[in-house]
Amino acid sequence: MKKTSIGGQGVLEGVMMRAPKKSALAVRKENGELTLDEWKNKERNEWYAKVPIIRGVVNFVDMMVMGYSTITKSAKMFDESLSAEFEPSKFEKKIAEKTGKNAMDVMIVFAAFLGILLAVGLFFILPTLITDLIKGSLENQTLINLIEGGVRIVIMMIYMLAVRLMKDIARVFGYHGAEHKTINCFEKDLPLTVENVRKCSRLHPRCGTSYILIVMVVSVLVYAVTGFSGHGILRVLVKLALLPLIAGISYEFLKFAAKSDNLCFRILRWPGMQLQRLTTLEPDDGMIECAILAFEAALEEKSAEEIEEMRKSFDRRVNKPEETTEEAEISAENPAEETANETEESCVTNEQA
């Protein structure tokens, strides 16, 4: 198998794929039209973005910011009428004016920050409070930290099971599965067709779900080793101060566990792979088409014309726009080529069906 550093994200009715230099977002509108947005990635040349442990923290923050930005883009691409719901507030516009930043960028950073606060509150502060209530007269701090880690993992599992029951989130999990299947298909060196992608696994070693589980496990170990015996706010503050270290260690472990396919490495990443069964679902062909288009656009091995032809071939609108006069003239000048194309399109349609 060949390896790729391309990763992605399932979003509202679409898939985002991120390569080292370029990202692409493919979203299917309600009428079946497939839309595509592409952009160059911001290059990080700072020294701290390359230092082990520290780079994990930087990458985590980047993921949160880009994740919300992508969700916002996908919502606007899916339904342009939703654009007003994702406009910066008056407060965010004032911050942008004072700092000289783009108002939309300020809004995305604020949203990412709130997302981090929510995650910290739900998965770190809440378990600490629950553990304080149930520990009774227990004084062994290592054991208390282990119990708290168990509570944290239980809360995470309940959360994932709960959001999976939501219809819209279930759709996102389907696109998440399409993203994994497409990357797996590429790494198996198979042509990226709907049929080939459909046969591949929806689980992948570099998934963010695996990263979340690693963070949970590493936090248990780090807190157990530190054995801090403080109480109340001070204990919570110490745990929060250790979070960057936990995020950095978890990132390095995720990268290490994804390096090889031998038995030892498969055992290391097995728990995270199994947890992905909660955050991915088997996609339909339309979802797979989104993932393939986004992947090919981010990969940059096809020309803009080829990507556009692929986008058109994946269009599922019942009433497609009629071809322009210019396109009709070209078809009239090349009737043999048109017939060949029609035959090829028919084969593709039959294969997808």
PDB file of N, CA, C and O in Angstrom, residues 63 176 180 204 206-213 254 276:
ATOM      1  N   MET A  63      -6.774  22.648  13.153  1.00  0.00           N
ATOM      2  CA  MET A  63      -7.882  21.762  12.799  1.00  0.00           C
ATOM      3  C   MET A  63      -9.214  22.335  13.266  1.00  0.00           C
ATOM      4  O   MET A  63     -10.222  22.273  12.548  1.00  0.00           O
ATOM      5  N   HIS A 176     -18.396  11.220   6.130  1.00  0.00           N
ATOM      6  CA  HIS A 176     -17.133  10.881   6.807  1.00  0.00           C
ATOM      7  C   HIS A 176     -16.649   9.507   6.342  1.00  0.00           C
ATOM      8  O   HIS A 176     -15.467   9.298   6.066  1.00  0.00           O
ATOM      9  N   HIS A 180     -13.106   8.445   4.196  1.00  0.00           N
ATOM     10  CA  HIS A 180     -12.159   7.371   4.536  1.00  0.00           C
ATOM     11  C   HIS A 180     -12.027   6.358   3.404  1.00  0.00           C
ATOM     12  O   HIS A 180     -10.919   5.919   3.064  1.00  0.00           O
ATOM     13  N   HIS A 204     -10.036   4.413   9.048  1.00  0.00           N
ATOM     14  CA  HIS A 204      -8.700   4.837   8.626  1.00  0.00           C
ATOM     15  C   HIS A 204      -7.848   5.205   9.845  1.00  0.00           C
ATOM     16  O   HIS A 204      -8.358   5.840  10.789  1.00  0.00           O
ATOM     17  N   ARG A 206      -5.602   7.446  10.478  1.00  0.00           N
ATOM     18  CA  ARG A 206      -5.316   8.854  10.811  1.00  0.00           C
ATOM     19  C   ARG A 206      -6.573   9.658  11.113  1.00  0.00           C
ATOM     20  O   ARG A 206      -6.546  10.889  11.078  1.00  0.00           O
ATOM     21  N   CYS A 207      -7.652   9.006  11.437  1.00  0.00           N
ATOM     22  CA  CYS A 207      -8.923   9.699  11.662  1.00  0.00           C
ATOM     23  C   CYS A 207      -8.909  10.519  12.956  1.00  0.00           C
ATOM     24  O   CYS A 207      -8.280  10.133  13.953  1.00  0.00           O
ATOM     25  N   GLY A 208      -9.621  11.624  12.950  1.00  0.00           N
ATOM     26  CA  GLY A 208      -9.738  12.456  14.139  1.00  0.00           C
ATOM     27  C   GLY A 208     -10.431  11.746  15.285  1.00  0.00           C
ATOM     28  O   GLY A 208     -10.183  12.049  16.460  1.00  0.00           O
ATOM     29  N   THR A 209     -11.293  10.770  14.985  1.00  0.00           N
ATOM     30  CA  THR A 209     -11.949   9.995  16.033  1.00  0.00           C
ATOM     31  C   THR A 209     -10.919   9.219  16.836  1.00  0.00           C
ATOM     32  O   THR A 209     -10.986   9.162  18.068  1.00  0.00           O
ATOM     33  N   SER A 210      -9.949   8.625  16.132  1.00  0.00           N
ATOM     34  CA  SER A 210      -8.873   7.911  16.819  1.00  0.00           C
ATOM     35  C   SER A 210      -8.075   8.869  17.694  1.00  0.00           C
ATOM     36  O   SER A 210      -7.660   8.530  18.811  1.00  0.00           O
ATOM     37  N   TYR A 211      -7.868  10.071  17.181  1.00  0.00           N
ATOM     38  CA  TYR A 211      -7.120  11.084  17.934  1.00  0.00           C
ATOM     39  C   TYR A 211      -7.840  11.425  19.237  1.00  0.00           C
ATOM     40  O   TYR A 211      -7.211  11.546  20.298  1.00  0.00           O
ATOM     41  N   ILE A 212      -9.171  11.552  19.178  1.00  0.00           N
ATOM     42  CA  ILE A 212      -9.948  11.874  20.372  1.00  0.00           C
ATOM     43  C   ILE A 212      -9.784  10.787  21.426  1.00  0.00           C
ATOM     44  O   ILE A 212      -9.582  11.073  22.620  1.00  0.00           O
ATOM     45  N   LEU A 213      -9.857   9.524  21.001  1.00  0.00           N
ATOM     46  CA  LEU A 213      -9.707   8.418  21.948  1.00  0.00           C
ATOM     47  C   LEU A 213      -8.296   8.418  22.543  1.00  0.00           C
ATOM     48  O   LEU A 213      -8.118   8.187  23.749  1.00  0.00           O
ATOM     49  N   LEU A 254      -0.508   9.282  17.327  1.00  0.00           N
ATOM     50  CA  LEU A 254      -1.355   9.015  16.156  1.00  0.00           C
ATOM     51  C   LEU A 254      -0.507   8.871  14.898  1.00  0.00           C
ATOM     52  O   LEU A 254      -0.717   7.948  14.090  1.00  0.00           O
ATOM     53  N   GLN A 276     -14.267   4.381  15.406  1.00  0.00           N
ATOM     54  CA  GLN A 276     -14.718   5.023  14.169  1.00  0.00           C
ATOM     55  C   GLN A 276     -16.021   4.415  13.648  1.00  0.00           C
ATOM     56  O   GLN A 276     -16.707   5.017  12.823  1.00  0.00           O
TER      57      GLN A 276
END
